Amino acid sequence: MSETHLPGGFVNAVVRVGDTVRRTPGPRAAYVHELLRLFERAGWAGAPRFLGLDEHGREVLSFVDGHVAWEEAQPDGVASDESLARVAELVREFHDLTAGTPPAGDEEVVCHNDLSPRNTVYRGEELRPVAFIDWDIAGPGRRIHDVAHVCWQYAGLGPAVEDPADAARRVRLICDAYGRRGRDEVVETILWWQDRCWRGIAADAAAGMAYAVRLREGGAVAHVRACHDWVAERRPMLERALR
Ligand SMILES: Nc1ncnc2c1ncn2[C@@H]1O[C@H](COP(=O)(O)OP(=O)(O)O)[C@@H](O)[C@H]1O
Ligand SMILES: [Mg+2]
């Protein structure tokens, strides 16, 4: 069967073969496969199914049909309030599903750790989120870690924001839809992610890792630093909006 390259990835070469996707397994593939099996057993449709390894040692995943929002410009439905709320509900679903299971280890839940529109499949005329892909760096963590990452990525917190008050409202909407009461730490955790992210790319690039060199050359380090500074400057306003 023929292979079609799937665009939108930054790390892996991903191809589609029929109703499947083939990807190079990440360094923690065994963990990720166990997690995807857990989702399958629970009947949770918010992640691809793990179908084994192919003859080239690539992981075989079910192809999740829909629209992956990896490009800069996106149709309105992707960033609508309804889609934003649904993203938060989907996160709540897999957090609740993984709480107290072996993959969560000693932590609260399993976190995806890279939730963003470019790792989300949207479907239907209204483009509602139905699944998250790219679970390579999932691991045991705290609920707030994913919630804060969602706020950063789906509300697009950074210099490109035109209306900071509306961005703050969207952060609140995400927290409300997730059903989070203790949200004092959200902005602090967004800053923690942003700091960790640019430093991580810079360190990996300095160590010669190809994906990181590519990202750095595309301006990712400078961009994420600018997002961090943008949030840091508006921290009081954002925290007020969450109270
Ligand atoms: N299970 C899947 N179903 C549908 N499309 C997928 C699936 N996995 C990956 N893709 C497509 O391949 C692209 C890259 O995949 P991804 O897993 O995000 O790679 P990377 O680790 O490089 O970011 C995505 O943008 C998406 O378009
Ligand atoms: Mg990806």
PDB file of C-alpha atoms and ligand atoms in Angstrom:
ATOM      1  CA  MET A   1       0.000   0.000   0.000  1.00  0.00           C
ATOM      2  CA  SER A   2       1.250   3.500  -0.766  1.00  0.00           C
ATOM      3  CA  GLU A   3       2.596   5.859   1.890  1.00  0.00           C
ATOM      4  CA  THR A   4       1.550   9.507   2.095  1.00  0.00           C
ATOM      5  CA  HIS A   5       3.620  11.980   4.090  1.00  0.00           C
ATOM      6  CA  LEU A   6       1.565  13.751   6.784  1.00  0.00           C
ATOM      7  CA  PRO A   7       2.520  17.399   7.279  1.00  0.00           C
ATOM      8  CA  GLY A   8       2.497  19.269  10.574  1.00  0.00           C
ATOM      9  CA  GLY A   9       5.045  17.377  12.638  1.00  0.00           C
ATOM     10  CA  PHE A  10       8.165  18.996  13.998  1.00  0.00           C
ATOM     11  CA  VAL A  11       9.974  15.977  15.340  1.00  0.00           C
ATOM     12  CA  ASN A  12       8.981  12.796  13.535  1.00  0.00           C
ATOM     13  CA  ALA A  13       8.506  11.699   9.944  1.00  0.00           C
ATOM     14  CA  VAL A  14       4.889  10.552   9.942  1.00  0.00           C
ATOM     15  CA  VAL A  15       3.208   8.749   7.046  1.00  0.00           C
ATOM     16  CA  ARG A  16      -0.274   7.481   6.382  1.00  0.00           C
ATOM     17  CA  VAL A  17      -0.814   3.961   5.066  1.00  0.00           C
ATOM     18  CA  GLY A  18      -4.496   3.184   4.489  1.00  0.00           C
ATOM     19  CA  ASP A  19      -6.321   3.742   7.774  1.00  0.00           C
ATOM     20  CA  THR A  20      -3.093   3.747   9.756  1.00  0.00           C
ATOM     21  CA  VAL A  21      -0.290   6.121  10.631  1.00  0.00           C
ATOM     22  CA  ARG A  22       3.344   5.000  10.856  1.00  0.00           C
ATOM     23  CA  ARG A  23       5.749   6.828  13.142  1.00  0.00           C
ATOM     24  CA  THR A  24       9.245   6.306  14.483  1.00  0.00           C
ATOM     25  CA  PRO A  25       8.752   5.236  18.106  1.00  0.00           C
ATOM     26  CA  GLY A  26       9.957   7.788  20.653  1.00  0.00           C
ATOM     27  CA  PRO A  27      12.442   6.976  23.423  1.00  0.00           C
ATOM     28  CA  ARG A  28       9.586   6.138  25.803  1.00  0.00           C
ATOM     29  CA  ALA A  29       7.494   4.202  23.307  1.00  0.00           C
ATOM     30  CA  ALA A  30       6.733   1.274  25.637  1.00  0.00           C
ATOM     31  CA  TYR A  31       5.141   3.648  28.139  1.00  0.00           C
ATOM     32  CA  VAL A  32       3.139   5.420  25.438  1.00  0.00           C
ATOM     33  CA  HIS A  33       1.887   2.127  24.004  1.00  0.00           C
ATOM     34  CA  GLU A  34       0.737   1.008  27.454  1.00  0.00           C
ATOM     35  CA  LEU A  35      -1.094   4.305  27.843  1.00  0.00           C
ATOM     36  CA  LEU A  36      -2.812   4.011  24.455  1.00  0.00           C
ATOM     37  CA  ARG A  37      -3.884   0.479  25.364  1.00  0.00           C
ATOM     38  CA  LEU A  38      -5.343   1.787  28.605  1.00  0.00           C
ATOM     39  CA  PHE A  39      -7.401   4.308  26.615  1.00  0.00           C
ATOM     40  CA  GLU A  40      -8.554   1.551  24.290  1.00  0.00           C
ATOM     41  CA  ARG A  41      -9.649  -0.692  27.163  1.00  0.00           C
ATOM     42  CA  ALA A  42     -11.600   2.220  28.633  1.00  0.00           C
ATOM     43  CA  GLY A  43     -13.216   2.861  25.248  1.00  0.00           C
ATOM     44  CA  TRP A  44     -11.918   6.439  25.261  1.00  0.00           C
ATOM     45  CA  ALA A  45     -11.908   7.779  21.700  1.00  0.00           C
ATOM     46  CA  GLY A  46      -9.714  10.811  22.384  1.00  0.00           C
ATOM     47  CA  ALA A  47      -6.449   9.165  21.269  1.00  0.00           C
ATOM     48  CA  PRO A  48      -5.328   6.983  18.352  1.00  0.00           C
ATOM     49  CA  ARG A  49      -5.287   3.230  18.899  1.00  0.00           C
ATOM     50  CA  PHE A  50      -1.917   1.494  19.110  1.00  0.00           C
ATOM     51  CA  LEU A  51      -1.923  -1.348  16.584  1.00  0.00           C
ATOM     52  CA  GLY A  52       1.614  -2.715  16.964  1.00  0.00           C
ATOM     53  CA  LEU A  53       4.899  -2.294  15.078  1.00  0.00           C
ATOM     54  CA  ASP A  54       5.373  -2.717  11.335  1.00  0.00           C
ATOM     55  CA  GLU A  55       8.140  -4.509   9.420  1.00  0.00           C
ATOM     56  CA  HIS A  56      10.335  -1.369   9.636  1.00  0.00           C
ATOM     57  CA  GLY A  57       9.950  -1.116  13.422  1.00  0.00           C
ATOM     58  CA  ARG A  58       7.645   1.876  13.131  1.00  0.00           C
ATOM     59  CA  GLU A  59       4.670   2.194  15.440  1.00  0.00           C
ATOM     60  CA  VAL A  60       1.326   1.628  13.780  1.00  0.00           C
ATOM     61  CA  LEU A  61      -1.490   3.868  15.024  1.00  0.00           C
ATOM     62  CA  SER A  62      -5.051   4.257  13.842  1.00  0.00           C
ATOM     63  CA  PHE A  63      -5.517   7.251  11.551  1.00  0.00           C
ATOM     64  CA  VAL A  64      -7.885   9.679  13.288  1.00  0.00           C
ATOM     65  CA  ASP A  65      -9.910  11.311  10.564  1.00  0.00           C
ATOM     66  CA  GLY A  66     -10.427  15.066  10.765  1.00  0.00           C
ATOM     67  CA  HIS A  67      -8.587  18.365  10.677  1.00  0.00           C
ATOM     68  CA  VAL A  68      -5.277  18.758  12.527  1.00  0.00           C
ATOM     69  CA  ALA A  69      -4.732  22.433  13.340  1.00  0.00           C
ATOM     70  CA  TRP A  70      -1.001  22.627  12.656  1.00  0.00           C
ATOM     71  CA  GLU A  71      -0.956  25.627  10.361  1.00  0.00           C
ATOM     72  CA  GLU A  72      -0.635  29.217  11.568  1.00  0.00           C
ATOM     73  CA  ALA A  73      -3.943  30.378  10.081  1.00  0.00           C
ATOM     74  CA  GLN A  74      -6.968  28.323  11.140  1.00  0.00           C
ATOM     75  CA  PRO A  75     -10.702  28.338  10.427  1.00  0.00           C
ATOM     76  CA  ASP A  76     -12.809  30.025  13.127  1.00  0.00           C
ATOM     77  CA  GLY A  77     -14.212  26.827  14.628  1.00  0.00           C
ATOM     78  CA  VAL A  78     -10.815  25.747  15.954  1.00  0.00           C
ATOM     79  CA  ALA A  79     -10.451  28.737  18.274  1.00  0.00           C
ATOM     80  CA  SER A  80     -14.153  29.107  19.150  1.00  0.00           C
ATOM     81  CA  ASP A  81     -15.214  29.132  22.792  1.00  0.00           C
ATOM     82  CA  GLU A  82     -17.074  25.851  22.257  1.00  0.00           C
ATOM     83  CA  SER A  83     -13.984  24.105  20.899  1.00  0.00           C
ATOM     84  CA  LEU A  84     -11.860  25.540  23.691  1.00  0.00           C
ATOM     85  CA  ALA A  85     -14.264  24.236  26.325  1.00  0.00           C
ATOM     86  CA  ARG A  86     -14.395  20.837  24.646  1.00  0.00           C
ATOM     87  CA  VAL A  87     -10.582  20.617  24.647  1.00  0.00           C
ATOM     88  CA  ALA A  88     -10.619  21.198  28.396  1.00  0.00           C
ATOM     89  CA  GLU A  89     -13.316  18.541  28.867  1.00  0.00           C
ATOM     90  CA  LEU A  90     -11.304  16.021  26.836  1.00  0.00           C
ATOM     91  CA  VAL A  91      -8.278  16.719  29.023  1.00  0.00           C
ATOM     92  CA  ARG A  92     -10.413  16.226  32.115  1.00  0.00           C
ATOM     93  CA  GLU A  93     -11.605  12.890  30.684  1.00  0.00           C
ATOM     94  CA  PHE A  94      -8.169  11.377  30.209  1.00  0.00           C
ATOM     95  CA  HIS A  95      -6.905  12.787  33.483  1.00  0.00           C
ATOM     96  CA  ASP A  96      -9.794  11.160  35.340  1.00  0.00           C
ATOM     97  CA  LEU A  97      -9.234   7.951  33.388  1.00  0.00           C
ATOM     98  CA  THR A  98      -5.562   7.727  34.317  1.00  0.00           C
ATOM     99  CA  ALA A  99      -5.806   8.862  37.955  1.00  0.00           C
ATOM    100  CA  GLY A 100      -4.753   5.996  40.216  1.00  0.00           C
ATOM    101  CA  THR A 101      -3.550   3.763  37.343  1.00  0.00           C
ATOM    102  CA  PRO A 102       0.014   2.380  37.012  1.00  0.00           C
ATOM    103  CA  PRO A 103       1.048   4.837  34.228  1.00  0.00           C
ATOM    104  CA  ALA A 104       0.303   7.717  36.638  1.00  0.00           C
ATOM    105  CA  GLY A 105       2.890   6.325  39.063  1.00  0.00           C
ATOM    106  CA  ASP A 106       2.955   8.364  42.256  1.00  0.00           C
ATOM    107  CA  GLU A 107       1.488  11.388  40.530  1.00  0.00           C
ATOM    108  CA  GLU A 108      -2.093  12.616  40.193  1.00  0.00           C
ATOM    109  CA  VAL A 109      -2.635  11.601  36.567  1.00  0.00           C
ATOM    110  CA  VAL A 110      -0.924  11.006  33.232  1.00  0.00           C
ATOM    111  CA  CYS A 111      -0.196  14.306  31.486  1.00  0.00           C
ATOM    112  CA  HIS A 112       0.086  14.603  27.715  1.00  0.00           C
ATOM    113  CA  ASN A 113       2.665  17.397  28.151  1.00  0.00           C
ATOM    114  CA  ASP A 114       2.365  18.721  24.590  1.00  0.00           C
ATOM    115  CA  LEU A 115      -1.278  19.695  24.185  1.00  0.00           C
ATOM    116  CA  SER A 116      -1.738  22.266  21.449  1.00  0.00           C
ATOM    117  CA  PRO A 117      -3.958  22.779  18.396  1.00  0.00           C
ATOM    118  CA  ARG A 118      -1.267  21.172  16.212  1.00  0.00           C
ATOM    119  CA  ASN A 119      -1.625  17.964  18.195  1.00  0.00           C
ATOM    120  CA  THR A 120      -5.417  18.038  18.133  1.00  0.00           C
ATOM    121  CA  VAL A 121      -7.822  16.499  15.616  1.00  0.00           C
ATOM    122  CA  TYR A 122     -10.956  18.587  14.967  1.00  0.00           C
ATOM    123  CA  ARG A 123     -14.026  17.258  13.218  1.00  0.00           C
ATOM    124  CA  GLY A 124     -17.330  18.259  11.653  1.00  0.00           C
ATOM    125  CA  GLU A 125     -18.546  21.477  10.157  1.00  0.00           C
ATOM    126  CA  GLU A 126     -18.057  23.218  13.479  1.00  0.00           C
ATOM    127  CA  LEU A 127     -14.552  21.786  13.917  1.00  0.00           C
ATOM    128  CA  ARG A 128     -14.893  20.452  17.433  1.00  0.00           C
ATOM    129  CA  PRO A 129     -11.894  18.684  18.981  1.00  0.00           C
ATOM    130  CA  VAL A 130     -12.247  14.905  19.089  1.00  0.00           C
ATOM    131  CA  ALA A 131      -8.758  13.554  19.829  1.00  0.00           C
ATOM    132  CA  PHE A 132      -5.193  14.361  20.796  1.00  0.00           C
ATOM    133  CA  ILE A 133      -2.266  12.866  18.889  1.00  0.00           C
ATOM    134  CA  ASP A 134       1.493  12.801  19.555  1.00  0.00           C
ATOM    135  CA  TRP A 135       1.628  11.257  23.049  1.00  0.00           C
ATOM    136  CA  ASP A 136       5.444  10.833  22.867  1.00  0.00           C
ATOM    137  CA  ILE A 137       6.253  12.871  25.952  1.00  0.00           C
ATOM    138  CA  ALA A 138       3.257  11.861  28.078  1.00  0.00           C
ATOM    139  CA  GLY A 139       4.126  10.967  31.642  1.00  0.00           C
ATOM    140  CA  PRO A 140       3.013  11.051  35.253  1.00  0.00           C
ATOM    141  CA  GLY A 141       2.216  14.579  36.366  1.00  0.00           C
ATOM    142  CA  ARG A 142      -0.136  17.023  37.984  1.00  0.00           C
ATOM    143  CA  ARG A 143      -3.434  18.027  36.430  1.00  0.00           C
ATOM    144  CA  ILE A 144      -2.371  21.658  36.489  1.00  0.00           C
ATOM    145  CA  HIS A 145       0.546  20.929  34.173  1.00  0.00           C
ATOM    146  CA  ASP A 146      -1.698  20.056  31.227  1.00  0.00           C
ATOM    147  CA  VAL A 147      -4.291  22.693  32.141  1.00  0.00           C
ATOM    148  CA  ALA A 148      -1.625  25.422  32.108  1.00  0.00           C
ATOM    149  CA  HIS A 149      -0.167  24.133  28.827  1.00  0.00           C
ATOM    150  CA  VAL A 150      -3.655  24.209  27.292  1.00  0.00           C
ATOM    151  CA  CYS A 151      -4.123  27.812  28.459  1.00  0.00           C
ATOM    152  CA  TRP A 152      -0.820  28.843  26.908  1.00  0.00           C
ATOM    153  CA  GLN A 153      -1.239  27.031  23.606  1.00  0.00           C
ATOM    154  CA  TYR A 154      -4.967  27.228  22.830  1.00  0.00           C
ATOM    155  CA  ALA A 155      -5.412  30.800  24.079  1.00  0.00           C
ATOM    156  CA  GLY A 156      -2.196  31.635  22.187  1.00  0.00           C
ATOM    157  CA  LEU A 157      -0.726  33.596  25.102  1.00  0.00           C
ATOM    158  CA  GLY A 158       2.064  35.757  23.717  1.00  0.00           C
ATOM    159  CA  PRO A 159       2.818  38.930  21.780  1.00  0.00           C
ATOM    160  CA  ALA A 160       0.370  37.982  18.994  1.00  0.00           C
ATOM    161  CA  VAL A 161      -2.618  38.457  21.325  1.00  0.00           C
ATOM    162  CA  GLU A 162      -4.649  41.453  20.180  1.00  0.00           C
ATOM    163  CA  ASP A 163      -6.975  41.678  23.159  1.00  0.00           C
ATOM    164  CA  PRO A 164      -5.361  40.673  26.475  1.00  0.00           C
ATOM    165  CA  ALA A 165      -8.670  40.905  28.357  1.00  0.00           C
ATOM    166  CA  ASP A 166     -10.219  38.420  25.952  1.00  0.00           C
ATOM    167  CA  ALA A 167      -7.196  36.122  26.306  1.00  0.00           C
ATOM    168  CA  ALA A 168      -7.717  36.236  30.085  1.00  0.00           C
ATOM    169  CA  ARG A 169     -11.377  35.361  29.581  1.00  0.00           C
ATOM    170  CA  ARG A 170     -10.356  32.374  27.477  1.00  0.00           C
ATOM    171  CA  VAL A 171      -7.970  31.172  30.168  1.00  0.00           C
ATOM    172  CA  ARG A 172     -10.848  31.371  32.611  1.00  0.00           C
ATOM    173  CA  LEU A 173     -13.121  29.509  30.220  1.00  0.00           C
ATOM    174  CA  ILE A 174     -10.580  26.671  29.975  1.00  0.00           C
ATOM    175  CA  CYS A 175     -10.272  26.408  33.759  1.00  0.00           C
ATOM    176  CA  ASP A 176     -14.056  26.473  34.167  1.00  0.00           C
ATOM    177  CA  ALA A 177     -14.616  23.790  31.519  1.00  0.00           C
ATOM    178  CA  TYR A 178     -11.954  21.593  33.087  1.00  0.00           C
ATOM    179  CA  GLY A 179     -13.782  22.033  36.375  1.00  0.00           C
ATOM    180  CA  ARG A 180     -10.842  23.372  38.265  1.00  0.00           C
ATOM    181  CA  ARG A 181     -11.352  25.135  41.552  1.00  0.00           C
ATOM    182  CA  GLY A 182      -7.764  25.656  42.743  1.00  0.00           C
ATOM    183  CA  ARG A 183      -6.489  27.832  39.941  1.00  0.00           C
ATOM    184  CA  ASP A 184      -4.098  30.039  41.889  1.00  0.00           C
ATOM    185  CA  GLU A 185      -1.179  28.273  40.299  1.00  0.00           C
ATOM    186  CA  VAL A 186      -2.292  28.441  36.665  1.00  0.00           C
ATOM    187  CA  VAL A 187      -0.392  31.553  35.568  1.00  0.00           C
ATOM    188  CA  GLU A 188       2.679  30.524  37.544  1.00  0.00           C
ATOM    189  CA  THR A 189       2.574  27.134  35.817  1.00  0.00           C
ATOM    190  CA  ILE A 190       2.182  28.722  32.367  1.00  0.00           C
ATOM    191  CA  LEU A 191       5.382  30.686  33.071  1.00  0.00           C
ATOM    192  CA  TRP A 192       7.095  27.517  34.298  1.00  0.00           C
ATOM    193  CA  TRP A 193       6.225  25.734  31.040  1.00  0.00           C
ATOM    194  CA  GLN A 194       7.359  28.601  28.844  1.00  0.00           C
ATOM    195  CA  ASP A 195      10.631  28.932  30.688  1.00  0.00           C
ATOM    196  CA  ARG A 196      11.258  25.202  30.564  1.00  0.00           C
ATOM    197  CA  CYS A 197      10.324  25.040  26.882  1.00  0.00           C
ATOM    198  CA  TRP A 198      12.733  27.663  25.500  1.00  0.00           C
ATOM    199  CA  ARG A 199      15.552  26.510  27.771  1.00  0.00           C
ATOM    200  CA  GLY A 200      14.966  22.906  26.699  1.00  0.00           C
ATOM    201  CA  ILE A 201      15.076  23.717  22.988  1.00  0.00           C
ATOM    202  CA  ALA A 202      18.158  25.908  23.470  1.00  0.00           C
ATOM    203  CA  ALA A 203      19.974  23.179  25.421  1.00  0.00           C
ATOM    204  CA  ASP A 204      19.040  20.423  22.952  1.00  0.00           C
ATOM    205  CA  ALA A 205      20.083  22.629  20.031  1.00  0.00           C
ATOM    206  CA  ALA A 206      23.394  23.402  21.710  1.00  0.00           C
ATOM    207  CA  ALA A 207      23.862  19.638  22.104  1.00  0.00           C
ATOM    208  CA  GLY A 208      23.314  19.272  18.345  1.00  0.00           C
ATOM    209  CA  MET A 209      19.913  17.547  18.403  1.00  0.00           C
ATOM    210  CA  ALA A 210      18.473  17.949  14.907  1.00  0.00           C
ATOM    211  CA  TYR A 211      14.864  18.693  15.882  1.00  0.00           C
ATOM    212  CA  ALA A 212      16.000  21.429  18.284  1.00  0.00           C
ATOM    213  CA  VAL A 213      18.432  23.010  15.831  1.00  0.00           C
ATOM    214  CA  ARG A 214      15.560  23.151  13.322  1.00  0.00           C
ATOM    215  CA  LEU A 215      13.232  24.736  15.860  1.00  0.00           C
ATOM    216  CA  ARG A 216      15.841  27.245  16.992  1.00  0.00           C
ATOM    217  CA  GLU A 217      16.609  28.212  13.414  1.00  0.00           C
ATOM    218  CA  GLY A 218      12.887  28.758  12.885  1.00  0.00           C
ATOM    219  CA  GLY A 219      12.938  31.239  15.768  1.00  0.00           C
ATOM    220  CA  ALA A 220      11.282  29.032  18.387  1.00  0.00           C
ATOM    221  CA  VAL A 221      13.608  29.918  21.266  1.00  0.00           C
ATOM    222  CA  ALA A 222      13.141  33.648  20.757  1.00  0.00           C
ATOM    223  CA  HIS A 223       9.401  33.196  20.210  1.00  0.00           C
ATOM    224  CA  VAL A 224       8.788  31.187  23.385  1.00  0.00           C
ATOM    225  CA  ARG A 225      10.927  33.617  25.409  1.00  0.00           C
ATOM    226  CA  ALA A 226       8.796  36.465  24.089  1.00  0.00           C
ATOM    227  CA  CYS A 227       5.634  34.565  25.095  1.00  0.00           C
ATOM    228  CA  HIS A 228       7.080  34.082  28.567  1.00  0.00           C
ATOM    229  CA  ASP A 229       7.841  37.799  28.913  1.00  0.00           C
ATOM    230  CA  TRP A 230       4.388  38.690  27.626  1.00  0.00           C
ATOM    231  CA  VAL A 231       2.694  36.537  30.272  1.00  0.00           C
ATOM    232  CA  ALA A 232       5.086  37.695  33.011  1.00  0.00           C
ATOM    233  CA  GLU A 233       4.217  41.332  32.298  1.00  0.00           C
ATOM    234  CA  ARG A 234       0.501  40.612  32.413  1.00  0.00           C
ATOM    235  CA  ARG A 235       0.557  38.235  35.331  1.00  0.00           C
ATOM    236  CA  PRO A 236      -1.419  40.479  37.748  1.00  0.00           C
ATOM    237  CA  MET A 237      -4.149  41.054  35.151  1.00  0.00           C
ATOM    238  CA  LEU A 238      -4.386  37.367  34.261  1.00  0.00           C
ATOM    239  CA  GLU A 239      -4.516  36.320  37.901  1.00  0.00           C
ATOM    240  CA  ARG A 240      -7.200  38.881  38.631  1.00  0.00           C
ATOM    241  CA  ALA A 241      -9.297  37.461  35.789  1.00  0.00           C
ATOM    242  CA  LEU A 242      -9.048  34.001  37.311  1.00  0.00           C
ATOM    243  CA  ARG A 243     -10.120  34.965  40.778  1.00  0.00           C
TER     244      ARG A 243
HETATM  245  N1  LIG B   1      -3.121   9.131  14.543  1.00  0.00           N
HETATM  246  C1  LIG B   1      -3.148  10.131  13.660  1.00  0.00           C
HETATM  247  N2  LIG B   1      -4.261  10.370  12.947  1.00  0.00           N
HETATM  248  C2  LIG B   1      -4.285  11.364  12.029  1.00  0.00           C
HETATM  249  N3  LIG B   1      -3.243  12.151  11.740  1.00  0.00           N
HETATM  250  C3  LIG B   1      -2.106  11.964  12.407  1.00  0.00           C
HETATM  251  C4  LIG B   1      -1.993  10.957  13.414  1.00  0.00           C
HETATM  252  N4  LIG B   1      -0.742  11.005  13.925  1.00  0.00           N
HETATM  253  C5  LIG B   1      -0.115  11.990  13.262  1.00  0.00           C
HETATM  254  N5  LIG B   1      -0.922  12.585  12.343  1.00  0.00           N
HETATM  255  C6  LIG B   1      -0.556  13.674  11.411  1.00  0.00           C
HETATM  256  O1  LIG B   1       0.849  13.722  11.304  1.00  0.00           O
HETATM  257  C7  LIG B   1       1.353  14.980  11.725  1.00  0.00           C
HETATM  258  C8  LIG B   1       2.584  14.795  12.581  1.00  0.00           C
HETATM  259  O2  LIG B   1       2.295  13.908  13.643  1.00  0.00           O
HETATM  260  P1  LIG B   1       2.828  14.087  15.118  1.00  0.00           P
HETATM  261  O3  LIG B   1       2.549  12.821  15.803  1.00  0.00           O
HETATM  262  O4  LIG B   1       2.261  15.310  15.734  1.00  0.00           O
HETATM  263  O5  LIG B   1       4.390  14.270  14.853  1.00  0.00           O
HETATM  264  P2  LIG B   1       5.490  15.111  15.627  1.00  0.00           P
HETATM  265  O6  LIG B   1       5.909  14.266  16.771  1.00  0.00           O
HETATM  266  O7  LIG B   1       6.575  15.282  14.627  1.00  0.00           O
HETATM  267  O8  LIG B   1       4.891  16.415  16.051  1.00  0.00           O
HETATM  268  C9  LIG B   1       0.217  15.647  12.485  1.00  0.00           C
HETATM  269  O9  LIG B   1       0.248  17.021  12.308  1.00  0.00           O
HETATM  270  C10 LIG B   1      -1.004  15.030  11.851  1.00  0.00           C
HETATM  271  O10 LIG B   1      -1.373  15.775  10.717  1.00  0.00           O
HETATM  272 MG    MG B   2       3.050  16.867  16.875  1.00  0.00          MG
END
